[in-house]
Amino acid sequence: MKTLSETLGIKAQSKTFLTADWPAPANVKTLITTRNGGVSEAPFHSLNIGAHVGDNPEHVARNREIVQNQIGLPVAYLNQIHSDIVVNATDALATLIDADASVDTTGKAACASMTADCLPVLFCDKAGTVVAAAHAGWRGLAGGVLQNTVCAMQVAPLEIMAYLGPAIGPEAFEVGQDVFDAFTAQMPAAESAFESIGGGKYLADMYALARMVLQREGVSMIYGGEHCTVLERDSFFSYRRDGQTGRMVSAIWLDNEV
């Protein structure tokens, strides 16, 4: 009988760390943090990775060290600005770059996406030669961050697999007419990912929208997309739910020793 974590498409290593449950090559490694297992105090309790949310910098540094020890490679944290910008992960190690996705073929850095309701998407190719991570809020998702990430990987889309990490779910993501219009204007089929609740408001399924975008790019191997950061209060940070809060990180890297 499957555990809850397996049913949701994620394998639990512990209450602190998760890994993507997908048929990636053995040399492709992933780590998805929860809100648990760190040193930050309320309202950032406890494994807050975000250095920009008002948490004690010493606590954030310790939390990042905890993550670093699990990964074993330097993590390429980005200054995420809800853009469509993709950079090489190794270029983001020495300086904080404005971008929302990174790609790596070297095995010298972990690509990372920090989130607290936005959608983290992890990518690899079937041959295990390239990995990427994207931060997709609705603006980035509508603006092309996933398309640009697929392009930056420089492999055929049919060779790419994508994992949709923990994000705000369709029961909690209330949006306005502007978000509906942003997607349906360029992708009419996106209307099926919105449920009208009246007054020009909708419940949006960001997972469904991401799948549509990826499928349109030719990516057919898509996994994950079962969580809700808002409703799963004990496991995940949620900006929509709590306002001032911490950030999780979803990371992916190539292990050259495998």
Short mmCIF file of C-alpha atoms in Angstrom, two decimals:
data_model
loop_
_atom_site.label_atom_id
_atom_site.label_comp_id
_atom_site.label_asym_id
_atom_site.label_seq_id
_atom_site.Cartn_x
_atom_site.Cartn_y
_atom_site.Cartn_z
CA MET A 1 0.00 0.00 0.00
CA LYS A 2 1.38 3.41 -0.98
CA THR A 3 2.16 6.03 1.65
CA LEU A 4 0.59 9.48 1.37
CA SER A 5 3.85 10.90 0.04
CA GLU A 6 4.04 8.26 -2.67
CA THR A 7 0.41 8.83 -3.59
CA LEU A 8 1.18 12.55 -3.97
CA GLY A 9 4.08 11.77 -6.30
CA ILE A 10 6.94 12.52 -3.92
CA LYS A 11 9.20 10.23 -1.95
CA ALA A 12 9.93 11.37 1.58
CA GLN A 13 13.48 11.07 2.89
CA SER A 14 12.40 12.58 6.18
CA LYS A 15 10.03 15.28 7.44
CA THR A 16 12.63 17.79 6.32
CA PHE A 17 13.56 16.75 2.79
CA LEU A 18 11.67 15.35 -0.17
CA THR A 19 12.90 14.09 -3.53
CA ALA A 20 11.15 14.08 -6.87
CA ASP A 21 9.56 10.74 -7.73
CA TRP A 22 10.23 10.42 -11.44
CA PRO A 23 12.24 8.11 -13.72
CA ALA A 24 15.26 10.39 -13.98
CA PRO A 25 18.74 8.97 -14.71
CA ALA A 26 20.71 7.79 -11.68
CA ASN A 27 23.14 10.71 -11.88
CA VAL A 28 20.34 13.29 -11.63
CA LYS A 29 19.70 14.20 -7.99
CA THR A 30 16.93 16.30 -6.45
CA LEU A 31 16.17 17.83 -3.08
CA ILE A 32 12.97 19.63 -2.09
CA THR A 33 12.86 21.23 1.33
CA THR A 34 9.83 21.52 3.54
CA ARG A 35 9.39 24.18 6.21
CA ASN A 36 10.76 21.76 8.84
CA GLY A 37 14.20 20.94 10.20
CA GLY A 38 15.85 24.36 10.44
CA VAL A 39 16.72 26.97 13.04
CA SER A 40 14.58 29.98 12.12
CA GLU A 41 12.00 31.30 14.56
CA ALA A 42 8.38 32.31 13.91
CA PRO A 43 7.07 33.40 11.48
CA PHE A 44 9.90 31.80 9.50
CA HIS A 45 9.99 28.53 11.40
CA SER A 46 11.99 26.68 10.73
CA LEU A 47 13.93 25.79 7.55
CA ASN A 48 13.66 29.16 5.83
CA ILE A 49 16.02 29.44 2.86
CA GLY A 50 15.03 32.96 1.79
CA ALA A 51 17.50 35.73 2.62
CA HIS A 52 15.10 38.46 1.46
CA VAL A 53 12.10 37.91 3.74
CA GLY A 54 13.23 39.59 6.98
CA ASP A 55 14.58 36.55 8.79
CA ASN A 56 17.72 36.63 10.96
CA PRO A 57 20.61 36.38 8.44
CA GLU A 58 22.50 34.01 10.74
CA HIS A 59 19.52 31.66 10.81
CA VAL A 60 19.20 31.75 7.03
CA ALA A 61 22.90 31.03 6.65
CA ARG A 62 22.62 28.04 8.97
CA ASN A 63 19.55 26.76 7.12
CA ARG A 64 21.36 27.04 3.80
CA GLU A 65 24.28 25.17 5.32
CA ILE A 66 21.88 22.37 6.28
CA VAL A 67 20.71 22.18 2.67
CA GLN A 68 24.27 22.45 1.36
CA ASN A 69 25.32 19.48 3.46
CA GLN A 70 22.56 17.39 1.90
CA ILE A 71 23.44 18.35 -1.66
CA GLY A 72 27.23 18.42 -1.50
CA LEU A 73 27.53 21.02 -4.28
CA PRO A 74 27.28 24.81 -4.15
CA VAL A 75 23.69 25.94 -4.70
CA ALA A 76 23.00 28.59 -7.33
CA TYR A 77 20.48 30.82 -5.56
CA LEU A 78 18.96 33.51 -7.78
CA ASN A 79 17.42 36.92 -7.15
CA GLN A 80 14.03 35.85 -8.48
CA ILE A 81 12.08 38.69 -10.14
CA HIS A 82 9.19 36.85 -11.88
CA SER A 83 11.00 37.11 -15.21
CA ASP A 84 11.70 34.76 -18.12
CA ILE A 85 15.49 35.01 -17.64
CA VAL A 86 17.55 31.79 -17.63
CA VAL A 87 21.23 31.71 -16.64
CA ASN A 88 23.97 29.16 -16.21
CA ALA A 89 23.97 27.94 -12.63
CA THR A 90 27.76 28.21 -12.34
CA ASP A 91 27.55 31.93 -13.18
CA ALA A 92 25.23 32.45 -10.22
CA LEU A 93 27.61 31.08 -7.60
CA ALA A 94 29.87 34.11 -7.19
CA THR A 95 27.18 36.80 -7.45
CA LEU A 96 23.43 37.14 -6.99
CA ILE A 97 21.89 37.36 -10.47
CA ASP A 98 18.43 38.64 -11.41
CA ALA A 99 16.86 35.57 -13.02
CA ASP A 100 14.17 32.96 -12.53
CA ALA A 101 15.74 29.81 -13.93
CA SER A 102 19.14 28.21 -14.21
CA VAL A 103 20.64 25.37 -16.21
CA ASP A 104 23.73 23.22 -15.69
CA THR A 105 25.70 20.65 -17.67
CA THR A 106 28.88 20.68 -15.57
CA GLY A 107 27.91 18.96 -12.34
CA LYS A 108 29.58 21.81 -10.46
CA ALA A 109 26.44 23.58 -9.18
CA ALA A 110 22.91 22.77 -8.10
CA CYS A 111 20.13 24.62 -9.91
CA ALA A 112 17.60 25.98 -7.43
CA SER A 113 14.15 27.55 -7.24
CA MET A 114 12.93 29.23 -4.04
CA THR A 115 9.18 29.27 -3.53
CA ALA A 116 6.32 29.77 -1.09
CA ASP A 117 3.30 29.24 -3.40
CA CYS A 118 4.93 29.84 -6.79
CA LEU A 119 5.65 26.74 -8.85
CA PRO A 120 9.14 25.22 -8.82
CA VAL A 121 9.83 23.14 -11.94
CA LEU A 122 12.80 20.78 -12.13
CA PHE A 123 14.09 19.53 -15.49
CA CYS A 124 16.51 16.93 -16.80
CA ASP A 125 17.08 15.05 -20.02
CA LYS A 126 16.77 11.28 -20.36
CA ALA A 127 20.52 10.94 -20.91
CA GLY A 128 21.42 12.78 -17.71
CA THR A 129 23.54 15.43 -19.44
CA VAL A 130 21.67 18.59 -18.42
CA VAL A 131 19.48 19.78 -15.54
CA ALA A 132 17.54 22.96 -14.87
CA ALA A 133 15.28 24.58 -12.29
CA ALA A 134 12.68 27.28 -12.89
CA HIS A 135 10.69 29.57 -10.60
CA ALA A 136 7.23 30.02 -12.10
CA GLY A 137 4.78 32.37 -10.49
CA TRP A 138 1.83 33.17 -12.71
CA ARG A 139 3.68 36.09 -14.31
CA GLY A 140 6.71 33.98 -15.16
CA LEU A 141 4.52 31.13 -16.32
CA ALA A 142 2.57 33.42 -18.62
CA GLY A 143 5.73 35.27 -19.62
CA GLY A 144 7.70 32.33 -20.94
CA VAL A 145 10.09 31.18 -18.22
CA LEU A 146 9.37 27.48 -18.85
CA GLN A 147 9.72 27.85 -22.61
CA ASN A 148 13.03 29.65 -22.19
CA THR A 149 14.27 27.00 -19.78
CA VAL A 150 13.46 24.22 -22.24
CA CYS A 151 15.28 26.15 -24.98
CA ALA A 152 18.33 26.78 -22.75
CA MET A 153 18.73 23.06 -22.11
CA GLN A 154 19.67 22.63 -25.79
CA VAL A 155 18.27 19.14 -26.15
CA ALA A 156 15.18 17.95 -28.00
CA PRO A 157 12.00 18.60 -25.96
CA LEU A 158 10.99 14.96 -26.34
CA GLU A 159 14.16 14.06 -24.41
CA ILE A 160 13.21 16.33 -21.48
CA MET A 161 11.32 15.37 -18.35
CA ALA A 162 9.85 17.91 -15.93
CA TYR A 163 8.83 17.67 -12.29
CA LEU A 164 6.28 20.09 -10.84
CA GLY A 165 7.19 20.75 -7.20
CA PRO A 166 5.01 21.94 -4.31
CA ALA A 167 2.96 25.03 -5.18
CA ILE A 168 -0.37 26.66 -4.45
CA GLY A 169 -3.13 24.28 -5.48
CA PRO A 170 -6.29 24.85 -7.54
CA GLU A 171 -8.52 25.00 -4.48
CA ALA A 172 -6.59 27.96 -3.02
CA PHE A 173 -5.30 30.00 -5.98
CA GLU A 174 -7.88 32.77 -6.42
CA VAL A 175 -7.01 35.15 -9.24
CA GLY A 176 -8.58 38.03 -11.12
CA GLN A 177 -9.57 38.65 -14.72
CA ASP A 178 -6.05 39.87 -15.54
CA VAL A 179 -4.55 36.44 -14.87
CA PHE A 180 -7.30 34.68 -16.82
CA ASP A 181 -6.74 37.01 -19.76
CA ALA A 182 -2.94 36.68 -19.64
CA PHE A 183 -3.15 32.94 -20.27
CA THR A 184 -6.22 32.57 -22.47
CA ALA A 185 -5.12 35.33 -24.87
CA GLN A 186 -2.09 33.30 -25.91
CA MET A 187 -3.40 29.80 -25.16
CA PRO A 188 -7.22 29.52 -25.54
CA ALA A 189 -7.21 25.99 -24.12
CA ALA A 190 -6.03 27.48 -20.81
CA GLU A 191 -9.64 28.39 -20.06
CA SER A 192 -10.09 24.82 -18.80
CA ALA A 193 -7.58 25.54 -16.00
CA PHE A 194 -9.81 28.27 -14.53
CA GLU A 195 -13.00 27.87 -12.52
CA SER A 196 -15.15 30.99 -12.37
CA ILE A 197 -16.33 31.89 -8.87
CA GLY A 198 -18.10 35.12 -9.88
CA GLY A 199 -17.26 38.80 -9.69
CA GLY A 200 -14.45 38.45 -12.23
CA LYS A 201 -12.65 36.02 -9.95
CA TYR A 202 -11.40 32.52 -10.73
CA LEU A 203 -9.74 29.55 -9.09
CA ALA A 204 -6.66 28.81 -11.20
CA ASP A 205 -4.86 25.48 -11.57
CA MET A 206 -1.22 26.45 -11.95
CA TYR A 207 -0.18 22.82 -12.34
CA ALA A 208 -2.55 22.38 -15.29
CA LEU A 209 -1.30 25.62 -16.85
CA ALA A 210 2.31 24.49 -16.54
CA ARG A 211 1.48 21.14 -18.13
CA MET A 212 -0.17 22.92 -21.05
CA VAL A 213 2.82 25.20 -21.55
CA LEU A 214 5.27 22.31 -21.42
CA GLN A 215 3.22 20.09 -23.70
CA ARG A 216 2.97 22.92 -26.22
CA GLU A 217 6.78 23.05 -26.19
CA GLY A 218 6.95 19.33 -26.91
CA VAL A 219 7.72 18.13 -23.37
CA SER A 220 5.53 15.10 -22.72
CA MET A 221 7.18 13.52 -19.67
CA ILE A 222 5.70 15.59 -16.83
CA TYR A 223 5.47 14.45 -13.21
CA GLY A 224 4.44 15.80 -9.81
CA GLY A 225 1.94 18.60 -9.31
CA GLU A 226 -0.13 17.14 -6.49
CA HIS A 227 0.58 19.37 -3.49
CA CYS A 228 -0.94 22.59 -2.17
CA THR A 229 1.39 24.82 -0.19
CA VAL A 230 -1.55 26.78 1.22
CA LEU A 231 -3.50 23.82 2.56
CA GLU A 232 -0.51 21.72 3.73
CA ARG A 233 0.31 24.14 6.54
CA ASP A 234 2.56 21.79 8.53
CA SER A 235 4.79 21.02 5.56
CA PHE A 236 5.15 24.15 3.48
CA PHE A 237 5.55 27.91 3.67
CA SER A 238 2.79 29.90 1.95
CA TYR A 239 2.94 33.61 1.22
CA ARG A 240 -0.71 33.67 0.21
CA ARG A 241 -1.73 32.10 3.52
CA ASP A 242 0.64 33.80 5.98
CA GLY A 243 2.07 36.94 4.35
CA GLN A 244 5.41 37.19 6.11
CA THR A 245 6.89 33.72 5.92
CA GLY A 246 9.88 31.67 4.80
CA ARG A 247 10.84 30.02 1.52
CA MET A 248 11.47 26.44 0.48
CA VAL A 249 14.01 25.46 -2.15
CA SER A 250 13.73 22.85 -4.88
CA ALA A 251 17.15 21.85 -6.21
CA ILE A 252 18.48 19.59 -8.94
CA TRP A 253 22.03 18.68 -9.90
CA LEU A 254 24.21 16.25 -11.80
CA ASP A 255 26.26 13.81 -9.75
CA ASN A 256 29.41 13.18 -11.76
CA GLU A 257 30.46 10.36 -9.46
CA VAL A 258 27.56 8.10 -10.47
#
